[in-house]
C-alpha atoms as an extended CHARMM CRD file, in Angstrom:
* protein
*
       137  EXT
         1         1  MET       CA             17.3370000000        1.3160000000        1.8900000000  PROA      1               0.0000000000
         2         2  ARG       CA             14.9830000000       -1.5570000000        1.1390000000  PROA      2               0.0000000000
         3         3  ASP       CA             11.5710000000       -0.6760000000       -0.3130000000  PROA      3               0.0000000000
         4         4  THR       CA              9.5760000000       -2.5960000000        2.3210000000  PROA      4               0.0000000000
         5         5  PHE       CA             11.0090000000       -4.1410000000        5.4580000000  PROA      5               0.0000000000
         6         6  LEU       CA             10.2480000000       -5.4440000000        8.9300000000  PROA      6               0.0000000000
         7         7  CYS       CA             12.2220000000       -4.0270000000       11.8390000000  PROA      7               0.0000000000
         8         8  PRO       CA             12.0860000000       -3.9340000000       15.6200000000  PROA      8               0.0000000000
         9         9  TYR       CA             10.7900000000       -0.7340000000       17.2070000000  PROA      9               0.0000000000
        10        10  LEU       CA             12.1420000000       -0.2150000000       20.7260000000  PROA      10              0.0000000000
        11        11  ASN       CA             10.6140000000        1.9730000000       23.4430000000  PROA      11              0.0000000000
        12        12  PHE       CA             12.5730000000        3.5980000000       26.2420000000  PROA      12              0.0000000000
        13        13  ASP       CA             11.7180000000        5.7380000000       29.2490000000  PROA      13              0.0000000000
        14        14  GLY       CA             14.1000000000        8.6590000000       28.7590000000  PROA      14              0.0000000000
        15        15  ASP       CA             17.2760000000        6.8710000000       27.7220000000  PROA      15              0.0000000000
        16        16  CYS       CA             16.5590000000        6.2920000000       24.0160000000  PROA      16              0.0000000000
        17        17  ARG       CA             19.4080000000        8.6020000000       22.9120000000  PROA      17              0.0000000000
        18        18  GLN       CA             21.9550000000        6.7260000000       25.0210000000  PROA      18              0.0000000000
        19        19  ALA       CA             20.6710000000        3.3190000000       23.9200000000  PROA      19              0.0000000000
        20        20  MET       CA             20.6820000000        4.1460000000       20.2130000000  PROA      20              0.0000000000
        21        21  GLU       CA             24.1650000000        5.6870000000       20.4140000000  PROA      21              0.0000000000
        22        22  PHE       CA             25.3110000000        2.5040000000       22.1750000000  PROA      22              0.0000000000
        23        23  TYR       CA             23.7810000000        0.3180000000       19.4320000000  PROA      23              0.0000000000
        24        24  ARG       CA             25.4550000000        2.4590000000       16.7550000000  PROA      24              0.0000000000
        25        25  GLU       CA             28.8330000000        2.0190000000       18.4820000000  PROA      25              0.0000000000
        26        26  CYS       CA             28.3010000000       -1.7480000000       18.7490000000  PROA      26              0.0000000000
        27        27  LEU       CA             26.7190000000       -2.4330000000       15.3580000000  PROA      27              0.0000000000
        28        28  GLY       CA             27.6610000000        0.4640000000       13.0710000000  PROA      28              0.0000000000
        29        29  GLY       CA             25.2650000000        2.2150000000       10.7290000000  PROA      29              0.0000000000
        30        30  THR       CA             23.8380000000        5.6990000000       10.4000000000  PROA      30              0.0000000000
        31        31  LEU       CA             21.8160000000        7.1090000000       13.2810000000  PROA      31              0.0000000000
        32        32  VAL       CA             19.2490000000        9.8980000000       12.9570000000  PROA      32              0.0000000000
        33        33  MET       CA             17.0910000000       11.1680000000       15.8310000000  PROA      33              0.0000000000
        34        34  GLN       CA             14.2970000000       13.7040000000       16.3240000000  PROA      34              0.0000000000
        35        35  THR       CA             13.2700000000       15.0430000000       19.7290000000  PROA      35              0.0000000000
        36        36  PHE       CA              9.7250000000       15.8240000000       20.8250000000  PROA      36              0.0000000000
        37        37  GLY       CA             10.8200000000       19.4810000000       20.9030000000  PROA      37              0.0000000000
        38        38  GLU       CA             11.7190000000       19.3460000000       17.2000000000  PROA      38              0.0000000000
        39        39  ALA       CA              8.3800000000       17.8330000000       16.1870000000  PROA      39              0.0000000000
        40        40  PRO       CA              4.9870000000       19.5350000000       15.8740000000  PROA      40              0.0000000000
        41        41  VAL       CA              3.5900000000       17.8650000000       18.9990000000  PROA      41              0.0000000000
        42        42  ASN       CA              2.4740000000       19.3850000000       22.2720000000  PROA      42              0.0000000000
        43        43  ALA       CA              5.1670000000       18.0570000000       24.6190000000  PROA      43              0.0000000000
        44        44  PRO       CA              5.7070000000       19.4340000000       28.1280000000  PROA      44              0.0000000000
        45        45  GLU       CA              8.8000000000       21.6370000000       28.3980000000  PROA      45              0.0000000000
        46        46  ASP       CA             10.6850000000       19.1260000000       30.5520000000  PROA      46              0.0000000000
        47        47  GLN       CA             10.0720000000       16.3780000000       27.9510000000  PROA      47              0.0000000000
        48        48  LYS       CA             11.2250000000       18.1950000000       24.7960000000  PROA      48              0.0000000000
        49        49  ASP       CA             14.6920000000       16.5650000000       24.8160000000  PROA      49              0.0000000000
        50        50  ARG       CA             13.2190000000       13.0580000000       24.8250000000  PROA      50              0.0000000000
        51        51  ILE       CA             13.4810000000       11.1990000000       21.5170000000  PROA      51              0.0000000000
        52        52  MET       CA             10.3040000000       11.0580000000       19.4550000000  PROA      52              0.0000000000
        53        53  HSD       CA             11.8670000000        8.9340000000       16.7170000000  PROA      53              0.0000000000
        54        54  ALA       CA             15.2860000000        7.4030000000       16.1450000000  PROA      54              0.0000000000
        55        55  MET       CA             16.4590000000        5.2060000000       13.2950000000  PROA      55              0.0000000000
        56        56  LEU       CA             19.6940000000        3.2610000000       13.0880000000  PROA      56              0.0000000000
        57        57  ASP       CA             20.0560000000        2.2250000000        9.4560000000  PROA      57              0.0000000000
        58        58  HSD       CA             22.6210000000       -0.3400000000        8.3150000000  PROA      58              0.0000000000
        59        59  ASP       CA             22.9560000000       -2.3080000000        5.0770000000  PROA      59              0.0000000000
        60        60  LEU       CA             21.8670000000       -5.4400000000        6.9600000000  PROA      60              0.0000000000
        61        61  PHE       CA             19.1590000000       -4.0920000000        9.3160000000  PROA      61              0.0000000000
        62        62  THR       CA             17.2090000000       -1.1300000000       10.6240000000  PROA      62              0.0000000000
        63        63  ILE       CA             16.3340000000       -0.4860000000       14.2740000000  PROA      63              0.0000000000
        64        64  MET       CA             13.8280000000        2.2250000000       15.1880000000  PROA      64              0.0000000000
        65        65  ALA       CA             13.1290000000        3.5830000000       18.6620000000  PROA      65              0.0000000000
        66        66  SER       CA             11.5750000000        6.3240000000       20.7810000000  PROA      66              0.0000000000
        67        67  ASP       CA             11.0970000000        7.4700000000       24.3480000000  PROA      67              0.0000000000
        68        68  THR       CA              7.6360000000        7.1940000000       25.8480000000  PROA      68              0.0000000000
        69        69  MET       CA              5.5600000000       10.2990000000       26.4210000000  PROA      69              0.0000000000
        70        70  PRO       CA              4.6830000000       11.2280000000       30.0100000000  PROA      70              0.0000000000
        71        71  GLY       CA              1.8720000000        9.0390000000       31.2910000000  PROA      71              0.0000000000
        72        72  MET       CA              2.4710000000        6.2600000000       28.7680000000  PROA      72              0.0000000000
        73        73  GLU       CA              2.9130000000        2.8040000000       30.2130000000  PROA      73              0.0000000000
        74        74  PHE       CA              6.4610000000        1.4620000000       30.1040000000  PROA      74              0.0000000000
        75        75  SER       CA              7.5910000000       -1.9970000000       31.0820000000  PROA      75              0.0000000000
        76        76  LYS       CA             11.2500000000       -2.8640000000       30.6310000000  PROA      76              0.0000000000
        77        77  GLY       CA             11.6790000000       -6.1330000000       28.7750000000  PROA      77              0.0000000000
        78        78  THR       CA              8.3540000000       -5.9170000000       26.9190000000  PROA      78              0.0000000000
        79        79  ASN       CA              9.1410000000       -2.6990000000       25.0910000000  PROA      79              0.0000000000
        80        80  VAL       CA              9.5790000000       -4.1010000000       21.5600000000  PROA      80              0.0000000000
        81        81  THR       CA              7.1100000000       -3.5980000000       18.7030000000  PROA      81              0.0000000000
        82        82  LEU       CA              7.3890000000       -4.9660000000       15.1660000000  PROA      82              0.0000000000
        83        83  SER       CA              7.2400000000       -2.2860000000       12.4980000000  PROA      83              0.0000000000
        84        84  LEU       CA              6.3290000000       -2.8810000000        8.8420000000  PROA      84              0.0000000000
        85        85  VAL       CA              7.6220000000        0.0100000000        6.7520000000  PROA      85              0.0000000000
        86        86  GLY       CA              7.3910000000        0.5270000000        3.0180000000  PROA      86              0.0000000000
        87        87  THR       CA              5.7190000000        2.0370000000       -0.0120000000  PROA      87              0.0000000000
        88        88  ASP       CA              3.4960000000       -0.8160000000       -1.2190000000  PROA      88              0.0000000000
        89        89  SER       CA              0.2490000000        0.6650000000        0.0930000000  PROA      89              0.0000000000
        90        90  ALA       CA             -2.0670000000       -2.1520000000       -1.0080000000  PROA      90              0.0000000000
        91        91  TRP       CA              0.1200000000       -4.8850000000        0.5020000000  PROA      91              0.0000000000
        92        92  LEU       CA              0.7720000000       -3.0050000000        3.7550000000  PROA      92              0.0000000000
        93        93  ARG       CA             -2.9370000000       -2.1460000000        4.1810000000  PROA      93              0.0000000000
        94        94  ALA       CA             -3.8120000000       -5.8250000000        3.6360000000  PROA      94              0.0000000000
        95        95  CYS       CA             -1.1840000000       -6.8420000000        6.2090000000  PROA      95              0.0000000000
        96        96  PHE       CA             -2.6420000000       -4.3390000000        8.7060000000  PROA      96              0.0000000000
        97        97  GLU       CA             -6.1480000000       -5.7140000000        8.1780000000  PROA      97              0.0000000000
        98        98  LYS       CA             -5.0660000000       -9.3580000000        8.4720000000  PROA      98              0.0000000000
        99        99  LEU       CA             -2.8500000000       -8.7550000000       11.5210000000  PROA      99              0.0000000000
       100       100  SER       CA             -5.6720000000       -6.9330000000       13.3250000000  PROA      100             0.0000000000
       101       101  ALA       CA             -8.1720000000       -9.8010000000       12.8410000000  PROA      101             0.0000000000
       102       102  GLY       CA             -8.9530000000      -11.1020000000       16.3230000000  PROA      102             0.0000000000
       103       103  GLY       CA             -6.7490000000       -8.4040000000       17.8290000000  PROA      103             0.0000000000
       104       104  LYS       CA             -7.2130000000       -4.7010000000       18.5120000000  PROA      104             0.0000000000
       105       105  VAL       CA             -6.4780000000       -1.6610000000       16.3550000000  PROA      105             0.0000000000
       106       106  THR       CA             -4.9800000000        0.9160000000       18.7100000000  PROA      106             0.0000000000
       107       107  MET       CA             -4.5550000000        3.6040000000       16.0230000000  PROA      107             0.0000000000
       108       108  PRO       CA             -6.2480000000        3.2780000000       12.6080000000  PROA      108             0.0000000000
       109       109  LEU       CA             -4.1910000000        3.8010000000        9.4580000000  PROA      109             0.0000000000
       110       110  GLU       CA             -4.2600000000        7.5770000000        8.9410000000  PROA      110             0.0000000000
       111       111  LYS       CA             -2.1490000000       10.2800000000        7.3060000000  PROA      111             0.0000000000
       112       112  GLN       CA              0.3360000000       11.7250000000        9.8500000000  PROA      112             0.0000000000
       113       113  PHE       CA              2.1510000000       15.0510000000       10.1960000000  PROA      113             0.0000000000
       114       114  TRP       CA              5.3520000000       13.5410000000        8.7380000000  PROA      114             0.0000000000
       115       115  GLY       CA              3.4410000000       12.7680000000        5.5320000000  PROA      115             0.0000000000
       116       116  ASP       CA              3.0810000000        8.9760000000        5.7650000000  PROA      116             0.0000000000
       117       117  VAL       CA              0.0670000000        6.8270000000        6.5580000000  PROA      117             0.0000000000
       118       118  PHE       CA              0.5840000000        5.1550000000        9.9460000000  PROA      118             0.0000000000
       119       119  GLY       CA             -1.3370000000        2.8780000000       12.2740000000  PROA      119             0.0000000000
       120       120  THR       CA             -0.8360000000        0.5470000000       15.2270000000  PROA      120             0.0000000000
       121       121  LEU       CA             -2.4280000000       -2.6590000000       16.4160000000  PROA      121             0.0000000000
       122       122  THR       CA             -2.0360000000       -5.5400000000       18.8220000000  PROA      122             0.0000000000
       123       123  ASP       CA             -2.5590000000       -8.9230000000       17.1950000000  PROA      123             0.0000000000
       124       124  THR       CA             -4.4880000000      -11.8470000000       18.6260000000  PROA      124             0.0000000000
       125       125  PHE       CA             -1.2610000000      -13.1590000000       20.2480000000  PROA      125             0.0000000000
       126       126  GLY       CA             -0.5400000000       -9.8750000000       22.0610000000  PROA      126             0.0000000000
       127       127  ILE       CA              2.2420000000       -8.7540000000       19.7010000000  PROA      127             0.0000000000
       128       128  HSD       CA              2.3230000000       -5.0060000000       19.0300000000  PROA      128             0.0000000000
       129       129  TRP       CA              2.6620000000       -3.8530000000       15.4060000000  PROA      129             0.0000000000
       130       130  MET       CA              3.1970000000       -0.5400000000       13.6220000000  PROA      130             0.0000000000
       131       131  VAL       CA              2.5670000000       -0.0720000000        9.9020000000  PROA      131             0.0000000000
       132       132  ASN       CA              4.0440000000        2.9540000000        8.1050000000  PROA      132             0.0000000000
       133       133  ILE       CA              3.1970000000        3.5410000000        4.4410000000  PROA      133             0.0000000000
       134       134  GLY       CA              5.3930000000        6.0950000000        2.6890000000  PROA      134             0.0000000000
       135       135  GLU       CA              5.4350000000        7.4930000000       -0.8160000000  PROA      135             0.0000000000
       136       136  LYS       CA              7.6640000000        5.9300000000       -3.4850000000  PROA      136             0.0000000000
       137       137  LYS       CA             10.6760000000        8.1390000000       -4.1850000000  PROA      137             0.0000000000
């Protein structure tokens, strides 16, 4: 896997598993998924089978995805976010700061339960971004 990369992050409303399996069949690659029930989050019982995080990794690309949580807004066709992922903390933090200028930070960069530093923002053009800073391995 590349050290730092940009990939699309797709949101679904309950059909993330089916979509990501479809993309794997069409494009190839390795697919891993985690449900809300498998994660340390407080999900309602009827939502535990929804996908909290999926990643289709291929030599040429990575696609990440998840289902929305109950109550989260979902609009088909506008459900794509750009995700910057990597281990270069200084560069990724600078990108987060620059991208948020004139926009809105929706979740500050903070350490998360999966061990990485993660944050979200909407830039001045209305594009949604995620930044995930992991540890070098």
